[in-house]
Coordinates of C-alpha atoms in Angstrom, one line a residue:
M8 CA -56.0 10.6 -7.1
S9 CA -53.4 13.4 -8.4
I10 CA -51.4 15.5 -5.9
Q11 CA -48.6 17.5 -6.0
V12 CA -45.5 17.4 -4.2
F13 CA -43.2 20.8 -3.8
G14 CA -39.2 20.9 -3.9
T15 CA -36.6 22.9 -5.1
P16 CA -35.7 23.2 -8.6
V17 CA -32.6 22.0 -10.0
S18 CA -32.3 21.0 -13.4
R19 CA -34.9 22.7 -16.2
G20 CA -37.3 20.6 -18.3
V21 CA -40.0 18.4 -18.0
A22 CA -39.3 14.2 -17.0
I23 CA -42.5 11.9 -17.2
G24 CA -42.1 8.2 -16.4
R25 CA -42.7 5.5 -13.5
A26 CA -41.6 5.9 -10.0
V27 CA -38.8 3.7 -9.3
L28 CA -38.2 4.4 -5.0
V29 CA -35.1 3.9 -3.6
A30 CA -36.1 3.6 0.1
S31 CA -34.2 4.0 2.8
S32 CA -33.2 1.5 5.4
R33 CA -31.7 1.2 8.4
V34 CA -29.4 -1.2 6.8
D35 CA -27.1 0.1 3.9
V36 CA -28.2 -0.6 0.8
A37 CA -26.3 -1.0 -2.4
H38 CA -27.9 0.5 -5.5
Y39 CA -27.0 -1.3 -9.1
F40 CA -28.3 -2.9 -12.3
V41 CA -27.2 -5.8 -13.0
P42 CA -26.4 -7.4 -16.9
T43 CA -28.7 -10.2 -18.2
E44 CA -26.4 -12.4 -18.5
R45 CA -26.0 -12.2 -14.2
I46 CA -29.7 -12.0 -13.5
D47 CA -29.7 -16.0 -12.6
S48 CA -26.9 -15.7 -10.2
E49 CA -28.2 -12.5 -8.5
I50 CA -31.3 -14.7 -7.9
E51 CA -28.9 -16.9 -6.5
R52 CA -27.7 -14.6 -3.6
L53 CA -31.2 -13.6 -2.6
R54 CA -32.2 -18.0 -2.4
V55 CA -29.2 -18.7 -0.5
A56 CA -29.5 -15.9 2.3
R57 CA -33.2 -16.7 2.2
D58 CA -31.9 -20.3 3.6
A59 CA -29.4 -18.9 5.8
V60 CA -31.5 -16.7 7.7
S61 CA -34.2 -19.7 7.8
T62 CA -31.3 -21.5 9.4
E63 CA -30.5 -19.3 11.4
L64 CA -33.9 -18.2 13.0
S65 CA -34.8 -22.1 13.2
T66 CA -32.2 -22.2 15.2
L67 CA -33.1 -19.9 17.3
K68 CA -36.6 -20.9 17.8
R69 CA -35.1 -24.7 19.0
D70 CA -32.5 -23.1 21.1
L71 CA -35.1 -21.3 22.9
P72 CA -34.6 -21.9 26.5
P73 CA -37.7 -23.5 28.8
E74 CA -38.5 -20.4 30.5
A75 CA -39.0 -18.2 27.0
P76 CA -42.4 -17.2 26.8
T77 CA -44.5 -19.2 24.0
E78 CA -45.1 -15.5 22.1
L79 CA -41.3 -15.4 21.5
S80 CA -41.6 -19.3 19.6
A81 CA -44.9 -17.9 17.8
L82 CA -42.8 -15.0 16.9
L83 CA -39.8 -17.0 15.1
D84 CA -42.6 -19.3 13.4
V85 CA -44.1 -15.9 11.8
H86 CA -41.0 -14.6 10.8
L87 CA -40.1 -18.4 9.2
M88 CA -43.9 -17.9 7.2
L89 CA -42.7 -14.6 6.2
L90 CA -39.7 -15.5 5.1
H91 CA -40.8 -17.9 2.2
D92 CA -43.9 -16.1 1.6
E93 CA -44.1 -15.3 -2.2
S94 CA -45.2 -11.7 -1.6
L95 CA -42.0 -11.3 0.0
T96 CA -39.1 -13.2 -1.9
G97 CA -41.1 -14.3 -4.8
A98 CA -41.7 -10.7 -5.6
T99 CA -38.7 -9.8 -4.9
K100 CA -37.1 -12.1 -7.8
Q101 CA -39.4 -10.1 -10.0
W102 CA -37.9 -6.6 -9.1
I103 CA -34.8 -8.1 -10.2
V104 CA -35.8 -9.9 -13.6
E105 CA -37.8 -7.3 -15.0
R106 CA -36.0 -4.4 -13.3
H107 CA -32.6 -5.6 -13.3
Y108 CA -32.3 -4.8 -9.3
N109 CA -29.3 -6.1 -7.5
A110 CA -30.8 -8.3 -4.7
E111 CA -30.7 -5.5 -2.1
W112 CA -32.5 -3.2 -3.7
A113 CA -35.0 -5.4 -5.5
L114 CA -35.5 -6.4 -1.4
S115 CA -36.1 -3.0 -0.3
A116 CA -38.2 -2.1 -3.3
Q117 CA -40.8 -5.0 -2.3
L118 CA -40.9 -3.7 1.5
E119 CA -41.6 -0.7 0.6
V120 CA -44.7 -2.0 -1.6
L121 CA -45.3 -4.0 1.4
A122 CA -45.1 -1.7 4.4
R123 CA -47.3 0.7 2.7
Q124 CA -50.0 -2.0 2.3
F125 CA -49.8 -3.1 6.0
D126 CA -50.4 0.9 6.6
E127 CA -53.5 0.9 4.2
M128 CA -55.2 -2.0 6.7
D129 CA -57.8 -1.7 8.7
D130 CA -56.7 -4.0 11.1
E131 CA -55.3 -2.6 13.8
Y132 CA -53.6 -5.8 14.5
L133 CA -52.4 -6.7 10.6
R134 CA -50.9 -3.0 10.7
E135 CA -48.8 -3.5 13.4
R136 CA -47.0 -6.7 11.4
K137 CA -45.4 -4.2 9.5
A138 CA -42.9 -4.6 11.5
D139 CA -42.7 -8.5 11.4
V140 CA -41.8 -8.0 7.9
E141 CA -39.3 -5.1 8.4
Q142 CA -37.6 -7.6 10.5
V143 CA -37.1 -10.5 8.3
A144 CA -36.3 -8.1 5.7
E145 CA -33.8 -6.8 7.6
R146 CA -32.1 -9.7 8.6
L147 CA -31.9 -10.3 4.8
L148 CA -30.2 -7.5 4.0
R149 CA -27.2 -8.3 6.1
F150 CA -27.0 -11.6 5.2
L151 CA -26.6 -10.2 1.4
A152 CA -24.4 -7.4 2.8
R153 CA -22.3 -10.0 4.7
A154 CA -22.4 -12.4 1.8
K155 CA -19.9 -10.3 0.0
P156 CA -22.1 -9.9 -3.4
G157 CA -20.6 -10.0 -7.3
Q158 CA -18.9 -6.4 -8.5
A159 CA -21.9 -3.9 -10.1
V160 CA -21.5 -3.1 -12.8
P161 CA -17.9 -2.0 -13.9
A162 CA -17.0 1.7 -13.9
G163 CA -17.7 2.2 -17.6
A164 CA -19.8 -0.9 -18.7
E165 CA -23.0 -0.1 -20.2
V166 CA -25.7 -0.4 -18.0
P167 CA -29.4 -2.0 -18.5
R168 CA -31.6 0.3 -19.7
A169 CA -35.2 -0.4 -20.0
R170 CA -35.4 -1.4 -23.9
D171 CA -33.1 -4.4 -22.3
F172 CA -35.5 -5.6 -19.9
G173 CA -38.7 -5.6 -22.0
G174 CA -39.8 -2.6 -20.8
E175 CA -40.3 1.0 -22.9
E176 CA -42.1 3.0 -20.0
P177 CA -39.3 6.0 -18.8
L178 CA -38.6 5.7 -15.1
V179 CA -38.0 8.6 -12.2
L180 CA -35.9 7.8 -9.8
V181 CA -37.7 8.9 -6.2
A182 CA -34.9 8.3 -3.1
N183 CA -34.3 10.4 0.5
D184 CA -30.9 11.1 -1.2
V185 CA -28.5 9.6 -3.6
A186 CA -24.7 9.2 -3.0
P187 CA -22.1 10.4 -5.8
A188 CA -20.9 7.0 -6.2
D189 CA -24.5 5.7 -7.0
M190 CA -25.3 8.5 -9.6
I191 CA -22.0 6.6 -11.7
Q192 CA -24.4 3.8 -11.5
F193 CA -27.8 5.5 -12.5
K194 CA -26.5 8.4 -14.6
R195 CA -25.9 5.6 -17.4
S196 CA -29.1 4.2 -17.0
V197 CA -32.7 4.5 -17.2
F198 CA -33.8 7.5 -15.3
T199 CA -35.4 10.3 -17.1
G200 CA -35.8 12.6 -14.0
F201 CA -34.7 12.2 -10.2
V202 CA -37.2 13.4 -7.5
T203 CA -35.0 13.7 -3.9
D204 CA -36.3 14.3 -0.2
V205 CA -33.3 16.1 0.6
G206 CA -30.4 18.4 -1.0
G207 CA -30.2 21.7 -2.1
R208 CA -28.8 23.3 -5.6
T209 CA -25.3 22.1 -5.2
S210 CA -26.1 18.9 -4.2
H211 CA -24.4 15.7 -6.0
T212 CA -27.8 14.7 -7.1
A213 CA -29.0 18.2 -8.5
I214 CA -25.2 18.8 -10.0
V215 CA -25.4 15.4 -12.0
A216 CA -29.1 15.9 -12.9
R217 CA -28.3 19.4 -14.3
S218 CA -25.0 18.6 -16.0
L219 CA -26.8 15.6 -17.9
D220 CA -29.9 17.8 -18.9
I221 CA -32.1 15.7 -16.7
P222 CA -35.0 17.3 -15.0
A223 CA -34.7 17.4 -11.0
V224 CA -36.2 18.7 -8.0
V225 CA -34.7 18.1 -4.8
G226 CA -35.6 18.9 -1.0
A227 CA -39.2 17.4 -2.1
R228 CA -39.1 16.3 2.1
E229 CA -42.2 13.8 2.0
A230 CA -41.7 12.7 -1.9
S231 CA -40.6 9.4 -0.8
R232 CA -43.3 8.8 1.6
L233 CA -46.2 10.3 -0.6
I234 CA -45.0 8.3 -4.0
R235 CA -45.1 4.9 -4.7
Q236 CA -43.4 2.2 -6.1
D237 CA -44.6 2.7 -10.7
D238 CA -46.6 5.8 -9.7
W239 CA -46.8 8.1 -12.7
L240 CA -44.9 11.5 -12.2
V241 CA -44.2 14.4 -13.8
I242 CA -40.9 16.3 -12.8
D243 CA -41.7 20.3 -13.7
G244 CA -37.9 20.8 -13.2
D245 CA -38.9 24.9 -13.8
A246 CA -41.7 25.4 -11.2
G247 CA -39.6 22.6 -8.8
V248 CA -43.3 20.3 -8.8
V249 CA -43.7 16.9 -8.8
I250 CA -47.0 15.6 -9.4
V251 CA -48.2 11.8 -8.7
N252 CA -51.0 10.8 -11.4
P253 CA -52.0 13.7 -13.3
S254 CA -54.7 13.4 -15.3
P255 CA -55.1 13.2 -18.9
I256 CA -55.1 16.9 -19.4
V257 CA -51.9 17.4 -17.4
L258 CA -49.9 14.6 -18.5
E259 CA -50.8 16.2 -21.9
E260 CA -50.1 19.6 -21.1
Y261 CA -46.5 18.5 -20.1
R262 CA -45.6 15.9 -22.8
F263 CA -46.5 19.5 -25.1
R264 CA -43.9 20.7 -23.3
Q265 CA -41.7 18.2 -23.7
R266 CA -41.2 17.8 -27.1
Q267 CA -41.4 21.7 -27.1
S268 CA -37.7 21.0 -25.2
E269 CA -36.8 18.5 -27.3
L270 CA -37.0 20.5 -30.4
E271 CA -34.2 23.2 -28.7
R272 CA -31.9 20.1 -27.8
A273 CA -32.0 19.6 -31.1
R274 CA -31.0 22.9 -32.6
L275 CA -28.2 23.6 -30.1
N276 CA -26.8 20.5 -30.9
R277 CA -26.1 21.5 -34.8
L278 CA -23.9 24.1 -33.2
R279 CA -22.1 21.3 -31.7
H280 CA -19.2 21.7 -34.0
T281 CA -19.0 25.4 -34.5
P282 CA -15.6 27.3 -32.7
A283 CA -16.4 28.8 -29.5
V284 CA -15.6 32.6 -30.6
T285 CA -17.0 35.5 -29.0
L286 CA -18.2 38.8 -31.7
D287 CA -15.3 40.3 -31.4
G288 CA -12.7 37.5 -32.3
Q289 CA -12.2 36.2 -28.6
A290 CA -11.6 32.6 -28.8
V291 CA -12.8 30.1 -25.9
E292 CA -12.0 27.0 -24.7
L293 CA -14.9 24.6 -23.8
L294 CA -13.9 22.1 -22.1
A295 CA -15.8 18.8 -20.7
N296 CA -15.8 17.4 -17.2
I297 CA -15.9 13.0 -17.2
E298 CA -15.9 10.8 -14.6
L299 CA -15.2 7.8 -16.4
P300 CA -13.1 6.8 -19.5
G301 CA -15.8 6.4 -21.7
D302 CA -17.3 9.4 -20.9
A303 CA -14.2 10.7 -23.6
A304 CA -16.2 9.9 -26.3
V305 CA -19.5 11.7 -24.9
A306 CA -17.2 15.1 -24.8
L307 CA -15.8 14.8 -28.2
E308 CA -19.3 14.3 -29.8
A309 CA -20.4 17.2 -28.0
G310 CA -17.9 18.9 -29.6
A311 CA -15.2 19.5 -26.2
V312 CA -11.7 20.6 -27.3
G313 CA -10.3 18.9 -24.2
V314 CA -11.4 17.4 -21.0
G315 CA -10.4 20.0 -18.3
L316 CA -10.9 18.2 -15.4
F317 CA -11.4 14.2 -15.3
R318 CA -12.7 13.1 -11.5
S319 CA -10.2 10.2 -11.4
E320 CA -12.0 9.1 -7.7
F321 CA -14.8 7.5 -9.1
L322 CA -12.1 4.9 -10.1
F323 CA -11.9 4.9 -6.5
M324 CA -15.5 4.2 -5.8
N325 CA -18.3 1.7 -6.1
R326 CA -15.5 -1.6 -5.2
G327 CA -16.2 -2.0 -1.8
G328 CA -12.7 -0.3 -0.5
D329 CA -10.7 -2.5 -2.9
L330 CA -8.3 0.1 -4.6
P331 CA -7.3 -0.1 -8.4
G332 CA -4.1 -0.9 -8.9
E333 CA -0.9 1.4 -10.8
D334 CA -1.9 -1.0 -13.9
E335 CA -5.9 -0.3 -13.8
Q336 CA -5.4 3.1 -13.1
F337 CA -2.9 3.5 -16.3
V338 CA -5.4 1.1 -18.4
A339 CA -8.2 3.6 -17.5
Y340 CA -6.0 7.2 -18.1
R341 CA -4.6 5.8 -21.3
D342 CA -8.2 4.9 -22.6
A343 CA -9.1 8.6 -22.2
V344 CA -6.4 10.0 -23.3
V345 CA -6.3 8.1 -26.7
A346 CA -9.9 9.0 -27.2
M347 CA -9.5 13.0 -26.9
Q348 CA -7.3 12.4 -30.2
G349 CA -4.6 14.5 -29.1
L350 CA -6.8 17.0 -27.4
P351 CA -5.3 17.8 -23.6
V352 CA -6.5 15.8 -20.6
T353 CA -6.9 16.9 -17.2
I354 CA -6.7 14.9 -14.8
R355 CA -7.4 15.5 -10.8
T356 CA -5.5 13.6 -8.5
V357 CA -8.0 11.4 -6.4
D358 CA -10.3 13.7 -4.5
I359 CA -11.8 11.7 -1.9
G360 CA -13.3 12.5 1.3
A361 CA -16.4 14.4 2.9
D362 CA -19.1 13.6 0.4
K363 CA -17.5 11.3 -1.9
P364 CA -16.4 8.0 0.8
L365 CA -14.4 5.1 -0.8
D366 CA -17.1 2.9 0.3
R367 CA -20.5 2.8 2.6
M368 CA -18.4 2.2 5.9
S369 CA -16.2 4.6 5.4
L370 CA -18.4 7.7 5.3
Q371 CA -19.7 6.6 8.5
E372 CA -16.1 6.6 9.8
L373 CA -15.2 9.8 8.5
R374 CA -18.1 11.4 10.0
H375 CA -18.6 10.3 13.2
E376 CA -14.7 9.0 14.0
H377 CA -12.5 10.7 12.5
A378 CA -14.3 14.2 11.9
L379 CA -16.9 16.2 13.0
N380 CA -16.6 17.6 9.9
P381 CA -15.8 16.0 7.0
A382 CA -15.9 19.2 4.4
L383 CA -13.4 20.4 6.7
G384 CA -11.1 17.0 7.3
L385 CA -9.3 14.6 5.8
R386 CA -9.6 15.0 2.2
A387 CA -8.5 15.4 -1.5
I388 CA -4.9 15.9 -1.4
R389 CA -4.6 16.0 2.4
W390 CA -5.7 12.6 2.2
S391 CA -3.6 11.4 -0.7
L392 CA -0.4 12.9 0.9
S393 CA -1.8 10.9 4.1
E394 CA -1.0 7.9 2.0
P395 CA 2.3 8.0 -0.3
D396 CA 2.5 4.4 -1.7
M397 CA -1.3 5.2 -3.0
F398 CA -0.6 8.9 -4.2
R399 CA 2.5 7.5 -5.7
Q400 CA 0.7 5.0 -7.7
Q401 CA -1.6 7.2 -9.3
L402 CA 0.8 9.7 -10.4
R403 CA 3.0 6.8 -12.0
A404 CA -0.4 5.8 -13.5
I405 CA -0.9 9.3 -15.0
L406 CA 2.2 10.0 -15.7
R407 CA 2.5 6.5 -18.1
A408 CA -0.6 7.6 -20.1
S409 CA 1.2 10.9 -20.7
A410 CA 2.8 8.9 -23.4
Y411 CA -0.1 8.4 -25.8
G412 CA -1.7 12.3 -25.7
N413 CA -1.7 15.4 -24.0
V414 CA -2.0 15.2 -20.8
R415 CA -2.2 17.5 -17.3
I416 CA -2.5 16.9 -13.5
L417 CA -4.8 18.6 -11.4
I418 CA -4.1 19.0 -7.2
P419 CA -7.8 19.3 -5.4
M420 CA -7.8 21.3 -2.8
V421 CA -4.3 23.0 -1.8
A422 CA -3.7 25.9 0.2
H423 CA -0.5 25.3 1.9
M424 CA 3.1 26.0 0.6
G425 CA 3.6 22.3 2.6
E426 CA 1.4 20.6 0.0
I427 CA 2.6 22.1 -2.5
R428 CA 6.1 20.8 -1.8
L429 CA 5.4 17.4 -0.8
T430 CA 3.0 16.9 -4.2
L431 CA 5.9 17.8 -6.2
D432 CA 8.7 16.1 -4.1
A433 CA 5.9 12.8 -4.6
L434 CA 6.0 13.5 -8.4
A435 CA 9.5 13.7 -8.8
R436 CA 10.0 10.3 -7.3
A437 CA 7.1 8.9 -9.2
R438 CA 9.5 9.8 -12.2
Q439 CA 12.4 8.2 -11.1
Q440 CA 10.9 5.0 -10.6
L441 CA 9.5 5.2 -14.0
D442 CA 12.8 5.7 -15.1
D443 CA 14.4 3.4 -12.9
A444 CA 12.2 1.2 -14.7
G445 CA 12.3 2.1 -17.7
C446 CA 9.0 3.5 -18.3
S447 CA 8.1 6.1 -20.8
Y448 CA 6.0 9.2 -20.4
G449 CA 5.7 12.3 -21.6
Q450 CA 5.6 15.9 -20.1
V451 CA 3.2 16.8 -18.1
Q452 CA 1.6 20.7 -16.8
V453 CA 0.8 20.2 -12.9
G454 CA -2.0 22.5 -12.0
A455 CA -3.8 23.3 -8.5
M456 CA -7.4 23.9 -7.4
I457 CA -8.6 26.8 -6.5
E458 CA -11.2 26.3 -4.1
V459 CA -10.3 27.5 -0.3
P460 CA -10.1 31.1 -0.1
A461 CA -6.9 30.5 1.6
A462 CA -5.2 29.4 -2.3
A463 CA -7.2 31.8 -4.4
L464 CA -5.9 34.9 -1.6
A465 CA -2.2 33.1 -1.9
V466 CA -2.5 32.0 -6.0
G467 CA 0.0 34.5 -6.7
R468 CA 2.8 31.9 -4.9
F469 CA 1.3 28.9 -5.4
L470 CA 1.7 30.1 -9.7
D471 CA 5.5 30.2 -8.7
H472 CA 5.1 26.4 -8.3
F473 CA 2.4 25.3 -11.0
D474 CA 1.6 25.5 -14.5
F475 CA -2.1 26.4 -14.3
V476 CA -5.0 27.1 -12.1
S477 CA -8.8 25.5 -12.1
V478 CA -11.6 27.5 -9.9
G479 CA -13.6 24.7 -8.7
T480 CA -16.7 27.4 -7.2
N481 CA -18.8 24.5 -5.8
D482 CA -16.6 24.4 -3.0
L483 CA -15.2 28.1 -3.0
I484 CA -18.6 28.9 -2.3
Q485 CA -19.0 26.5 -0.1
Y486 CA -15.7 27.4 2.1
T487 CA -15.8 31.2 1.1
L488 CA -19.8 31.3 2.9
A489 CA -19.1 28.5 5.5
I490 CA -22.1 26.7 4.0
D491 CA -22.5 23.3 3.8
R492 CA -23.8 22.6 0.2
S493 CA -24.6 19.4 1.2
D494 CA -27.3 20.1 4.1
D495 CA -30.5 21.6 3.1
A496 CA -31.0 23.3 5.9
V497 CA -28.4 25.8 4.8
S498 CA -28.6 25.1 1.1
H499 CA -30.2 28.6 0.3
L500 CA -27.5 30.3 1.7
F501 CA -25.1 29.1 -0.7
D502 CA -25.0 32.6 -3.0
P503 CA -22.6 32.6 -6.1
W504 CA -23.6 35.3 -7.3
H505 CA -22.0 36.8 -3.3
P506 CA -19.8 39.8 -3.4
A507 CA -16.7 38.0 -2.1
V508 CA -17.1 34.8 -4.2
L509 CA -17.3 36.9 -7.4
R510 CA -14.2 38.7 -6.0
L511 CA -11.9 35.7 -6.0
I512 CA -12.7 34.6 -8.8
A513 CA -11.9 37.6 -10.6
D514 CA -8.7 37.9 -8.6
T515 CA -7.7 34.4 -9.5
I516 CA -8.2 34.8 -13.3
S517 CA -6.7 38.5 -13.0
Q518 CA -3.2 37.2 -11.4
A519 CA -3.1 33.9 -13.7
H520 CA -3.0 36.4 -17.1
A521 CA -0.9 38.5 -15.4
R522 CA 2.0 36.0 -14.7
G523 CA 1.3 34.3 -18.5
K524 CA -1.0 31.4 -16.6
G525 CA -3.6 29.2 -18.0
V526 CA -6.8 29.3 -15.7
S527 CA -10.3 27.7 -16.0
V528 CA -13.4 27.5 -14.3
C529 CA -14.4 23.7 -13.9
G530 CA -17.0 24.4 -11.4
E531 CA -20.9 24.5 -11.5
M532 CA -21.3 28.1 -12.6
A533 CA -19.1 26.8 -16.2
G534 CA -21.7 25.1 -17.0
D535 CA -24.7 27.3 -16.4
A536 CA -25.2 30.5 -19.1
A537 CA -26.3 33.1 -16.1
F538 CA -22.4 33.1 -15.6
T539 CA -21.3 32.8 -18.8
D540 CA -21.0 37.0 -19.3
L541 CA -19.8 37.7 -16.6
L542 CA -16.9 35.1 -16.8
L543 CA -16.3 36.0 -20.1
A544 CA -16.0 39.8 -18.4
M545 CA -13.3 38.7 -15.9
G546 CA -11.3 37.8 -18.6
L547 CA -12.0 34.2 -18.6
R548 CA -11.3 31.8 -21.9
S549 CA -11.2 28.3 -21.1
F550 CA -15.0 26.6 -19.2
S551 CA -14.7 23.1 -18.4
M552 CA -18.0 21.3 -17.5
H553 CA -20.0 18.5 -18.2
P554 CA -20.3 17.9 -22.3
A555 CA -24.5 18.6 -22.2
R556 CA -24.5 21.7 -21.2
I557 CA -21.5 22.2 -24.3
A558 CA -24.2 23.7 -26.6
A559 CA -26.0 26.3 -24.4
I560 CA -22.8 27.9 -23.6
K561 CA -21.1 28.0 -26.6
Q562 CA -24.2 29.8 -27.6
R563 CA -23.9 32.3 -25.4
V564 CA -20.6 32.6 -26.5
L565 CA -20.9 33.1 -30.0
R566 CA -23.5 36.0 -29.1
V567 CA -21.1 38.8 -27.3
D568 CA -19.1 41.2 -27.4
T569 CA -16.6 40.5 -24.7
R570 CA -14.8 44.0 -25.2
R571 CA -18.6 45.9 -23.9
L572 CA -19.1 43.4 -21.3
A573 CA -15.4 44.1 -19.9
A574 CA -16.7 47.4 -19.2
G575 CA -19.3 46.7 -17.3
L576 CA -17.9 44.4 -14.8
P577 CA -16.4 47.0 -12.0
A578 CA -20.1 48.3 -11.5
V579 CA -20.9 44.5 -11.5
L580 CA -18.2 43.4 -8.8
S581 CA -19.0 47.2 -6.5
A582 CA -23.1 46.1 -6.9
E583 CA -24.7 45.5 -3.6
D584 CA -26.6 42.9 -6.0
P585 CA -24.1 41.5 -8.4
A586 CA -26.8 39.1 -9.7
L587 CA -29.5 42.2 -10.9
E588 CA -26.4 44.5 -11.4
A589 CA -25.2 41.7 -14.2
A590 CA -28.5 41.6 -15.9
R591 CA -28.9 45.1 -16.2
L592 CA -25.9 46.2 -17.7
F593 CA -25.0 42.1 -19.8
A594 CA -28.5 41.3 -21.4
P595 CA -27.9 44.6 -23.8
V596 CA -24.7 43.0 -24.6
L597 CA -26.4 40.0 -26.2
S598 CA -27.1 40.3 -30.1
A599 CA -29.8 38.5 -32.0
P600 CA -29.5 35.5 -31.8
S601 CA -27.5 33.8 -34.6
A602 CA -26.4 30.9 -34.3
A603 CA -29.6 28.7 -34.4

């Protein structure tokens, strides 16, 4: 039977594929793909876990005191039987072999299948046996977590795709939510779309899906409960609808729309090497946001003229808390710099904290032990300054990479003059340590992220110490409006068009220009064509976005006259409804399409 699930549309387009459920569990489960050569070892991990739990249960049964109820012994027998049942561990192996899931993910996927089967049983007694299956599976998951799994596919490594394991069917990810670290694993893999129960337009799942031009619906509430493994899904990223097991007529209609979207992407792709120059001759710098060194090649292919944001924190994730050393970081930064062939590479120092913890345990610690509100807690430059050895290690690695090309350093979430002084002192000490060791490095510009209102209001003073600034609109909006962008209960209040937000951005751009300093925007607004005209009207000439968004933004740039845009800016900034005023004033500014 076909059903529809409604949520928030966050990335346009149509995705069609089989559902892959990342089921939530009372045990935290790692999700990653394993390469073909590690399939056997992953199955061995599962076997070792099964044998260990079997021994544990047998020992518990043997050591039962004489006065223990006979039902307890019988229950342990049931758990032992379930543990060795092919429908649990045997079928779990199939997920590992056919989908390349790691053992934990494969087990949780099979648990989801079995749980649904039990829920559909007519016999009440049998339905209640679902709890026994869950308890056995959770014992296995806990052992696997303790057993220190082998590293997930390393950062930058090629992740298996559907065709690599014999499947040609596209896959759609369905989850309660997806952690930022998991998104790095997933974004290079098999998924053509995303559906999550929670989240808003600026959740990390939404941001990654949008930047990769992958259709997505978030905040779908009951999606992971209503959708089953391997259901056929259609994601309508325009309407925010997920159609489960569509009829053949509906499926064909959406396949037609999908083909139309592919033709549009191909048309935009022809612009990738066209210079981004407005109708009145204003050159606009379109830079790329990247997470890993391998993304640099994608940025070049998309026509980026540099990297405006290298999110270095993703080198620190999916490592179980084992931080990368100086040499490992140096190699990653150097590889990205070399790959950009002399174009500028802006490396942001590690932005850890809040919704981007170092590992799975640290998120719980940040939320419950160290901070009531992690978004306002120890994160970004605050965390780096609290770990001076780690921070200087990263700064030395970046400086060493600067010997191979044009490197700039970007400091996240700066708000206090004291933080600026400590940061520049750490950089000076890192330089001195490299000098003492005889290591070469180049000249680097140092910039600050403007992502809290305090920084935007004090940007004139900050520019006394920094060479450039980069506006991080995602956090700037969050902190200006006091909206937790990861909380779907208030995410509808997250408003990039809010007059206060626009004023802070416009003032930052204006002050940077007045001081002759560089300014760019690297948040979501930079890659959203709805804001391109407005940012150009403010005087912005440097945008940084995911490579997949460059062609669409370039098309917009090629069609406008910035002089006419600037003339309408005061009316937009003073309007009660800036979005409506911008639509009224800027729409006529567009020329006829000429870049197809």
